[in-house]
Coordinates of C-alpha atoms in Angstrom, one line a residue:
X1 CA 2.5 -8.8 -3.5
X2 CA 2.8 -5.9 -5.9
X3 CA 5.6 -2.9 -5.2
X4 CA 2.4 -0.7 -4.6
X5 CA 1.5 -3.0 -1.5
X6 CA 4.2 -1.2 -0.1
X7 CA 2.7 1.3 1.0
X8 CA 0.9 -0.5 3.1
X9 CA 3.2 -1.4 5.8
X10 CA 3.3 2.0 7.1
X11 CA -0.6 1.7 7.0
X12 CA -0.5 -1.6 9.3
X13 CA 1.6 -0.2 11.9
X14 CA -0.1 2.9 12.5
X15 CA -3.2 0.7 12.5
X16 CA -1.8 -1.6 15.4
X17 CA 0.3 0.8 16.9
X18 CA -2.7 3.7 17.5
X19 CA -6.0 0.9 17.7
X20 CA -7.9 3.7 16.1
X21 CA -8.6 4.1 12.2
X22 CA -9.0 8.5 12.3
X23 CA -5.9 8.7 14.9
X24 CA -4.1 6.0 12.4
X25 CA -5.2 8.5 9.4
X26 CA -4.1 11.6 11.1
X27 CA -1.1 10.0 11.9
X28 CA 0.2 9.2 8.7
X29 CA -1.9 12.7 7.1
X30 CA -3.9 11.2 4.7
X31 CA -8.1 10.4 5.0
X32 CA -9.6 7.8 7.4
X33 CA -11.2 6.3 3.9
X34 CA -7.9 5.6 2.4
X35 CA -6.4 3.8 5.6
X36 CA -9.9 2.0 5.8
X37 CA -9.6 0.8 1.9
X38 CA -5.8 0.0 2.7
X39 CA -6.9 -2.4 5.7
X40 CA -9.6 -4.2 3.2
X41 CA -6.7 -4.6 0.8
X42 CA -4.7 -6.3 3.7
X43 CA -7.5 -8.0 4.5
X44 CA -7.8 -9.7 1.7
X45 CA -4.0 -10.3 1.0
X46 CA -3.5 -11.7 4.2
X47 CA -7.1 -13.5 4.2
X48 CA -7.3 -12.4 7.7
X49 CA -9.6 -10.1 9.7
X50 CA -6.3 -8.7 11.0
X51 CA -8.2 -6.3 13.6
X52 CA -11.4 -6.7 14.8
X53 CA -13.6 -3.8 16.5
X54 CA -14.7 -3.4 19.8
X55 CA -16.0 -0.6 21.7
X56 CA -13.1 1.7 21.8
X57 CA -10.5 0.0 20.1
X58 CA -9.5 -1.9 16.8
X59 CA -8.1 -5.3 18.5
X60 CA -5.2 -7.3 16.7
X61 CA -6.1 -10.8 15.7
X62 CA -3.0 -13.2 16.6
X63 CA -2.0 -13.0 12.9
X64 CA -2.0 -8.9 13.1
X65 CA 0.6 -9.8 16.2
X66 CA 2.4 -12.4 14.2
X67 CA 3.5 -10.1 11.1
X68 CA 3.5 -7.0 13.2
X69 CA 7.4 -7.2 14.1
X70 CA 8.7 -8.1 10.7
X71 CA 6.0 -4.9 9.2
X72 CA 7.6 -2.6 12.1
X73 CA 11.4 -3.5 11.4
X74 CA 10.5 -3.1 7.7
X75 CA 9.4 0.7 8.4
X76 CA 11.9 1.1 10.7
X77 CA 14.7 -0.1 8.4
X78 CA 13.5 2.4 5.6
X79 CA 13.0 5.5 8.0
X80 CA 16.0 5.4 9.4
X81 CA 17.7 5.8 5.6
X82 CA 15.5 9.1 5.5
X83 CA 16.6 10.2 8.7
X84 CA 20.2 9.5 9.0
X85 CA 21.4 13.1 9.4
X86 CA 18.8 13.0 12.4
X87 CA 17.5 16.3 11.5
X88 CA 17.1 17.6 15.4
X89 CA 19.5 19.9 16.7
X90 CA 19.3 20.0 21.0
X91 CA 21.0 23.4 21.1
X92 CA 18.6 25.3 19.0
X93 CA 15.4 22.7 19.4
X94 CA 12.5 23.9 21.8
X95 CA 10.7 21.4 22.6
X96 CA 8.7 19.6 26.0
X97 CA 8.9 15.9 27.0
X98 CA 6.2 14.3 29.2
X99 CA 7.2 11.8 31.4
X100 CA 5.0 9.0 34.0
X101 CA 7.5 8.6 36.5
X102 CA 7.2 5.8 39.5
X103 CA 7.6 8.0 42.8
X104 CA 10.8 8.6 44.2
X105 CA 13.0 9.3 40.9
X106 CA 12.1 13.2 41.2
X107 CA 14.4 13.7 44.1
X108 CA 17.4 11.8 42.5
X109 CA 17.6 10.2 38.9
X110 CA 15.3 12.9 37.4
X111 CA 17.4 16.4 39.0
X112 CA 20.5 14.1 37.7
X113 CA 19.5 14.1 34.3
X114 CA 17.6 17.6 34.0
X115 CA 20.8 20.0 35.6
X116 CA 23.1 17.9 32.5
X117 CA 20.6 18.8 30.1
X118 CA 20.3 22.2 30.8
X119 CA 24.1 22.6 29.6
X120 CA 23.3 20.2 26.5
X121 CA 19.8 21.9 25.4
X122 CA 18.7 25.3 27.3
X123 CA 15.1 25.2 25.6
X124 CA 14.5 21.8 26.0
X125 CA 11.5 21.2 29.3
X126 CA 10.2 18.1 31.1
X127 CA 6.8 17.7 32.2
X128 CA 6.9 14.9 35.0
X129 CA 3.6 13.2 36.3
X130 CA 3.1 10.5 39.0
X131 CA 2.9 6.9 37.3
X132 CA -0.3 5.9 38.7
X133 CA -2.1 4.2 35.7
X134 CA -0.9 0.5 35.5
X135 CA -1.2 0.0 31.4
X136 CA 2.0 1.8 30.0
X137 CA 1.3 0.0 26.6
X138 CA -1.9 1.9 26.5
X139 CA -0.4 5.1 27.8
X140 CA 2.4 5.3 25.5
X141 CA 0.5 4.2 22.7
X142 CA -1.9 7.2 22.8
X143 CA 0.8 9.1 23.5
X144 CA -0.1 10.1 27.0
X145 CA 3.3 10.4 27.5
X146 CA 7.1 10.3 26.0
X147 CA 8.5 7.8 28.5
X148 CA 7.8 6.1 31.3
X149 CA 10.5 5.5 33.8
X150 CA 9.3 2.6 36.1
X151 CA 9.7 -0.7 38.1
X152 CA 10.4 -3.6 35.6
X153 CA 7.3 -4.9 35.3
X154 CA 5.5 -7.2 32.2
X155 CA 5.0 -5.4 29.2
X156 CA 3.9 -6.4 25.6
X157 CA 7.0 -7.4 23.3
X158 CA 5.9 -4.3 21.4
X159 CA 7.0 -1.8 23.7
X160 CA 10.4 -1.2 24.1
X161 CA 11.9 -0.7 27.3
X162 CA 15.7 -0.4 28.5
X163 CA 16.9 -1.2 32.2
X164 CA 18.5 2.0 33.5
X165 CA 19.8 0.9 36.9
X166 CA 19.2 -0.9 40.0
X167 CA 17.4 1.1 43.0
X168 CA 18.7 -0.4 46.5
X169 CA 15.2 -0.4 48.8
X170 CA 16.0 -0.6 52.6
X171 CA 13.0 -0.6 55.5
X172 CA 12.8 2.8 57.4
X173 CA 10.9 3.5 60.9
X174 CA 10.9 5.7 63.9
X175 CA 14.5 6.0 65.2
X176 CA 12.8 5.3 68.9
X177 CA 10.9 2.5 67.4
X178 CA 9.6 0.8 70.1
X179 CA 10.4 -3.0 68.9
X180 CA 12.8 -2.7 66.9
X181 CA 16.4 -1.9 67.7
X182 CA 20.0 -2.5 66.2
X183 CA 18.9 -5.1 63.6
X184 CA 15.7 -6.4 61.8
X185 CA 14.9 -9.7 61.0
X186 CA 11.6 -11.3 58.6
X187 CA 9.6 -11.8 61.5
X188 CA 9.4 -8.5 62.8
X189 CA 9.7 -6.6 59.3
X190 CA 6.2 -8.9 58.7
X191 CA 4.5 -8.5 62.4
X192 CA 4.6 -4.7 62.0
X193 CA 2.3 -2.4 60.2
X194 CA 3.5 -0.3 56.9
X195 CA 2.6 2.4 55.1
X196 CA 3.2 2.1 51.3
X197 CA 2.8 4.5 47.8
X198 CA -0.4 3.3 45.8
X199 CA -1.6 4.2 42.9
X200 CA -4.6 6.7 42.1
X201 CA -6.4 4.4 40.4
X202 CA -5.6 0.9 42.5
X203 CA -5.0 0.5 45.9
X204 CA -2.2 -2.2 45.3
X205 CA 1.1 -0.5 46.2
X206 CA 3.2 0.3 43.7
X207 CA 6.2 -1.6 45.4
X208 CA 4.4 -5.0 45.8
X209 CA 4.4 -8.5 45.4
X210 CA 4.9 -8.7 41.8
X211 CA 8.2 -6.9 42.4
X212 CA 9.3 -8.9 45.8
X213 CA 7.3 -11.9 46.7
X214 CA 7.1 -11.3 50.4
X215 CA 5.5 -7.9 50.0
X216 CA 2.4 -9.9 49.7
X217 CA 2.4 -10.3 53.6
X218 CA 2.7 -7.3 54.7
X219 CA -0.6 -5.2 57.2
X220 CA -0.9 -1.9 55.2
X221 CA -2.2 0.5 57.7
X222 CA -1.8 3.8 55.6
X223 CA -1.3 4.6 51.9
X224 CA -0.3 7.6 50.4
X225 CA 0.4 8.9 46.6
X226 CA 4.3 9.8 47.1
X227 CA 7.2 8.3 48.6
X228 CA 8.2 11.4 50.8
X229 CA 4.3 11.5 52.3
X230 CA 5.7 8.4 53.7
X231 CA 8.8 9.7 55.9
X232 CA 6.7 12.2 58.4
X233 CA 4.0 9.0 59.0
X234 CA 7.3 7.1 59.6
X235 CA 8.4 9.5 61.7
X236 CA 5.1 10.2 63.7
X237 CA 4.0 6.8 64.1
X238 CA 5.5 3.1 64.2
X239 CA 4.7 2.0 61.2
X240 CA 7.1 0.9 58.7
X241 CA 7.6 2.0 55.2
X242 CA 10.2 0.9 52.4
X243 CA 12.2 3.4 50.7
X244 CA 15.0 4.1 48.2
X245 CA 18.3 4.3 50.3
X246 CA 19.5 7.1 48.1
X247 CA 16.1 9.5 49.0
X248 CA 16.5 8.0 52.9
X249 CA 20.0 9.6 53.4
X250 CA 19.2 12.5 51.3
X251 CA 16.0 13.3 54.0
X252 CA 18.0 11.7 57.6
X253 CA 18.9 15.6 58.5
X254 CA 15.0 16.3 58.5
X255 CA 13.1 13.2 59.6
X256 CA 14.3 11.6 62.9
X257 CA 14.2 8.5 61.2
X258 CA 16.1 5.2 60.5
X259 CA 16.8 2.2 58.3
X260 CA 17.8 -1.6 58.0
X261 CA 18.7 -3.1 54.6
X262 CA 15.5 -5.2 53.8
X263 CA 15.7 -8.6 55.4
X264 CA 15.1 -10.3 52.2
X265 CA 16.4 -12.3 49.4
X266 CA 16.0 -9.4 46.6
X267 CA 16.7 -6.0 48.3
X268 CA 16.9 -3.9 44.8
X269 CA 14.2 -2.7 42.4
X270 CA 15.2 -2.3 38.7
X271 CA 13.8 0.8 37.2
X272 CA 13.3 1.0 33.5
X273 CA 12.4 3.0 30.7
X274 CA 9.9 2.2 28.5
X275 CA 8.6 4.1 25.3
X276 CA 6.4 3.1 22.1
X277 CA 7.8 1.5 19.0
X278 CA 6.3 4.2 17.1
X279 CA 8.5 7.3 18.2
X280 CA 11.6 5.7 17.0
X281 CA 11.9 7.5 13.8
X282 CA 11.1 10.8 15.8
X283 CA 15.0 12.2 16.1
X284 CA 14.2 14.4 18.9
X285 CA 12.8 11.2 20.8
X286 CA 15.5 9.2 20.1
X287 CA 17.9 11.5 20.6
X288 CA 16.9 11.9 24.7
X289 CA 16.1 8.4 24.9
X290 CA 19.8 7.9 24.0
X291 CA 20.9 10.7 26.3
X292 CA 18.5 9.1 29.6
X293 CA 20.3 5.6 28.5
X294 CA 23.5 7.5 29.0
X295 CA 23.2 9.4 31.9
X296 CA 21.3 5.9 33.9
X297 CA 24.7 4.5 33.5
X298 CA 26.4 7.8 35.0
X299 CA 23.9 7.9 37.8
X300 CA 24.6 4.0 38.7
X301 CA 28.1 4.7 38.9
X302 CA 27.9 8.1 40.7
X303 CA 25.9 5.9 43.8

């Protein structure tokens, strides 16, 4: 390969990393011709399709995935001696982060994190949505959003993700349930109807079976989009729903409600954050990925 092929790493990952030829152009500011000659020329070094075009995307063939993380550690490597100084100041920077959040982290992890970064960077905003889509490699690579904070759940090896902390669930009713007294066992936690928190798009619940296996079992009698829809049904009715402990005890002064660890082998959901390879060389991205890293670890320990 000759030096001038160099320039077309940065060319490759933008390629795989946006699926799009004008958003890979715009991305790296030069004209959707150029990138399109640059992918013939890799084309023909690597004597491989490398991406192949569908109806809305440009697909990598398994070589494209097979070089892709030695081409992105390559940029990465190189950016990072550009940007060592970081070039983002938090006091000064104005700036607003978009975040898919699963439900529930808005009434503790998310106020945790926001009321220290208000000392840290005054002009600095969060925009928080409900994680209802179920592809975060599609919604961080078109830059839907800056992070997603969610249960662990399979991802592609190309998006980065870093385990925050573990969220103890526990099973919450009607505090005059009518079967169920001073202790829960399998049995009954399976005989009785639930309401759960699905997705807007899905109706699977967004605390299932792929998360705990014995989910799968359970009668779903009512769904809602957020986890505090769930506490007045709970309340109401004699359904059962499962909840963070943390937002249980937070909401036991207002809802005449109460709760039994789960009567299962796993009884903790491990919440994540994921974000796209390609904002690593942003500063201001890494820096409050650092700082949510950071402040996971002081949440776990303040529980």
């Amino acid at each position: 390969m000759k030096n001038t092929d160099l320039n077309l790493i940065p060319i490759f990952v933008a390629i795989y990393e946006e699926r799009n030829l004008s958003k890979s152009a715009e991305r790296l500011g030069i004209t959707q011709p150029a990138v399109s000659k640059a992918l013939k020329r890799l084309r023909d070094i690597y004597n491989d399709s490398l991406f192949l075009r569908d109806s809305s995307a440009m697909l990598p063939t398994p070589r494209a995935m097979d070089i892709y993380p030695a081409m992105s550690a390559a940029l990465s490597n190189y950016t990072s001696t550009i940007n060592v100084n970081g070039g983002f100041d938090p006091a000064t920077a104005e700036r607003v982060y978009s975040f898919a959040v699963i439900s529930g982290l808005g009434h503790t992890f998310l106020p945790f994190v926001f009321s220290h970064l208000r000392t840290l960077a005054p002009n600095i905003h969060f925009e928080i949505h409900p994680k209802f889509s179920k592809d975060t490699e599609l919604d961080l690579r078109l830059q839907r959003y800056d992070f997603v904070i969610d249960a662990e759940h399979f991802s592609p090896s190309f998006i980065n993700t870093h385990h925050l902390f573990d969220e103890e669930i526990v099973a919450i009713m009607n505090k005059d349930h009518p079967r169920i007294n001073d202790e829960m066992t399998l049995a009954q936690f399976l005989a009785e109807e639930h309401t759960v928190v699905s997705g807007w798009q899905v109706r699977s619940s967004m605390m299932s079976s792929a998360h705990i296996s014995e989910l799968n079992s359970r009668k779903v009698a009512y769904r809602s989009s957020a986890i505090t829809e769930c506490l007045p049904i709970v309340e109401q009715t004699d359904l059962l729903a499962l909840c963070s402990k943390a937002i249980v005890e937070k909401y036991l002064p207002i809802y005449d409600v109460k709760y039994f660890p789960l009567p299962l082998a796993k009884k903790h959901l491990s919440i994540n954050l994921y974000w796209h390879p390609s904002r690593d060389n942003d500063p201001g991205h890494a820096w409050l990925k650092e700082l949510l890293i950071q402040q996971g670890v002081l949440f776990k320990n303040s529980k």
